[in-house]
């Protein structure tokens, strides 16, 4: 999968050093994935939350951070829609962001 706007991940990790290793691991897994549907995402990341509109929410660092992505399965792209703390996540609508 091709990650669009992966710079958001690096910028966030630069501000929150405790998440850097986990974000790099997530990015590496996703770059090598070839997902065709939500079930395949869930197979690779069993604890991901499947949202509406092909969006997924990953809980990172013991649920301290959340990462919301939109997967364009046909284009093999993952769009970073949001990354932030759990408190920041509570202020957004992850299904439409």
Short mmCIF file of C-alpha atoms in Angstrom, two decimals:
data_model
loop_
_atom_site.label_atom_id
_atom_site.label_comp_id
_atom_site.label_asym_id
_atom_site.label_seq_id
_atom_site.Cartn_x
_atom_site.Cartn_y
_atom_site.Cartn_z
CA UNK A 1 0.00 0.00 0.00
CA UNK A 2 1.16 3.52 -0.69
CA UNK A 3 0.81 5.83 2.32
CA UNK A 4 -0.31 9.32 1.34
CA UNK A 5 0.81 12.15 3.61
CA UNK A 6 3.11 9.93 5.67
CA UNK A 7 4.91 13.14 6.58
CA UNK A 8 2.11 13.66 9.13
CA UNK A 9 3.40 10.57 10.92
CA UNK A 10 6.99 11.82 11.02
CA UNK A 11 5.90 15.28 12.16
CA UNK A 12 3.78 13.80 14.93
CA UNK A 13 6.57 11.45 16.04
CA UNK A 14 8.93 14.42 16.16
CA UNK A 15 6.65 16.07 18.71
CA UNK A 16 5.80 12.84 20.58
CA UNK A 17 9.00 10.81 20.74
CA UNK A 18 7.37 7.97 22.68
CA UNK A 19 5.43 6.92 19.57
CA UNK A 20 8.24 6.95 16.98
CA UNK A 21 9.11 3.24 17.09
CA UNK A 22 5.49 2.11 16.94
CA UNK A 23 4.67 4.45 14.04
CA UNK A 24 7.68 3.23 12.07
CA UNK A 25 6.60 -0.37 12.64
CA UNK A 26 3.02 0.41 11.57
CA UNK A 27 4.27 2.22 8.47
CA UNK A 28 6.53 -0.68 7.49
CA UNK A 29 3.71 -3.22 7.81
CA UNK A 30 1.28 -1.07 5.81
CA UNK A 31 3.78 -0.36 3.02
CA UNK A 32 4.17 -4.09 2.45
CA UNK A 33 0.45 -4.89 2.67
CA UNK A 34 -1.76 -5.53 -0.35
CA UNK A 35 -5.20 -5.16 1.21
CA UNK A 36 -8.30 -5.69 -0.91
CA UNK A 37 -10.93 -5.23 1.79
CA UNK A 38 -11.57 -4.45 5.45
CA UNK A 39 -11.30 -8.11 6.46
CA UNK A 40 -7.69 -8.19 5.28
CA UNK A 41 -6.87 -5.08 7.31
CA UNK A 42 -8.50 -6.66 10.35
CA UNK A 43 -6.59 -9.89 9.74
CA UNK A 44 -3.28 -8.03 9.92
CA UNK A 45 -4.35 -5.67 12.73
CA UNK A 46 -6.94 -7.58 14.82
CA UNK A 47 -7.60 -4.64 17.17
CA UNK A 48 -8.23 -2.00 14.52
CA UNK A 49 -11.64 -0.36 14.64
CA UNK A 50 -13.46 -0.48 11.32
CA UNK A 51 -15.34 2.78 10.77
CA UNK A 52 -17.63 4.04 8.01
CA UNK A 53 -16.42 5.10 4.56
CA UNK A 54 -13.40 2.76 4.47
CA UNK A 55 -11.86 4.43 7.51
CA UNK A 56 -9.95 2.61 10.22
CA UNK A 57 -8.85 3.69 13.68
CA UNK A 58 -5.64 2.28 15.10
CA UNK A 59 -5.04 2.56 18.85
CA UNK A 60 -1.38 3.22 19.46
CA UNK A 61 0.80 3.18 22.54
CA UNK A 62 -1.73 1.56 24.87
CA UNK A 63 -4.61 3.58 23.44
CA UNK A 64 -2.87 6.86 24.31
CA UNK A 65 -2.77 7.88 20.63
CA UNK A 66 -5.13 7.25 17.76
CA UNK A 67 -4.46 7.07 14.05
CA UNK A 68 -7.35 7.33 11.58
CA UNK A 69 -6.77 6.38 7.96
CA UNK A 70 -8.92 6.02 4.88
CA UNK A 71 -8.03 3.06 2.67
CA UNK A 72 -8.56 3.29 -1.07
CA UNK A 73 -8.47 -0.43 -1.78
CA UNK A 74 -8.61 -0.21 -5.59
CA UNK A 75 -5.79 2.35 -5.73
CA UNK A 76 -3.78 0.55 -3.01
CA UNK A 77 -3.48 3.80 -1.05
CA UNK A 78 -3.76 4.67 2.62
CA UNK A 79 -4.60 8.29 3.42
CA UNK A 80 -3.61 9.60 6.84
CA UNK A 81 -6.69 11.49 8.03
CA UNK A 82 -5.84 12.08 11.70
CA UNK A 83 -3.21 11.33 14.29
CA UNK A 84 -3.45 12.61 17.83
CA UNK A 85 -4.05 11.85 21.46
CA UNK A 86 -7.11 10.01 22.62
CA UNK A 87 -8.49 13.30 23.99
CA UNK A 88 -8.00 15.01 20.59
CA UNK A 89 -9.66 12.06 18.86
CA UNK A 90 -12.75 12.52 21.04
CA UNK A 91 -13.21 15.98 19.46
CA UNK A 92 -13.41 14.78 15.84
CA UNK A 93 -15.82 12.72 13.76
CA UNK A 94 -13.55 9.92 12.54
CA UNK A 95 -16.17 8.77 10.03
CA UNK A 96 -15.99 12.00 8.05
CA UNK A 97 -12.54 13.46 8.68
#
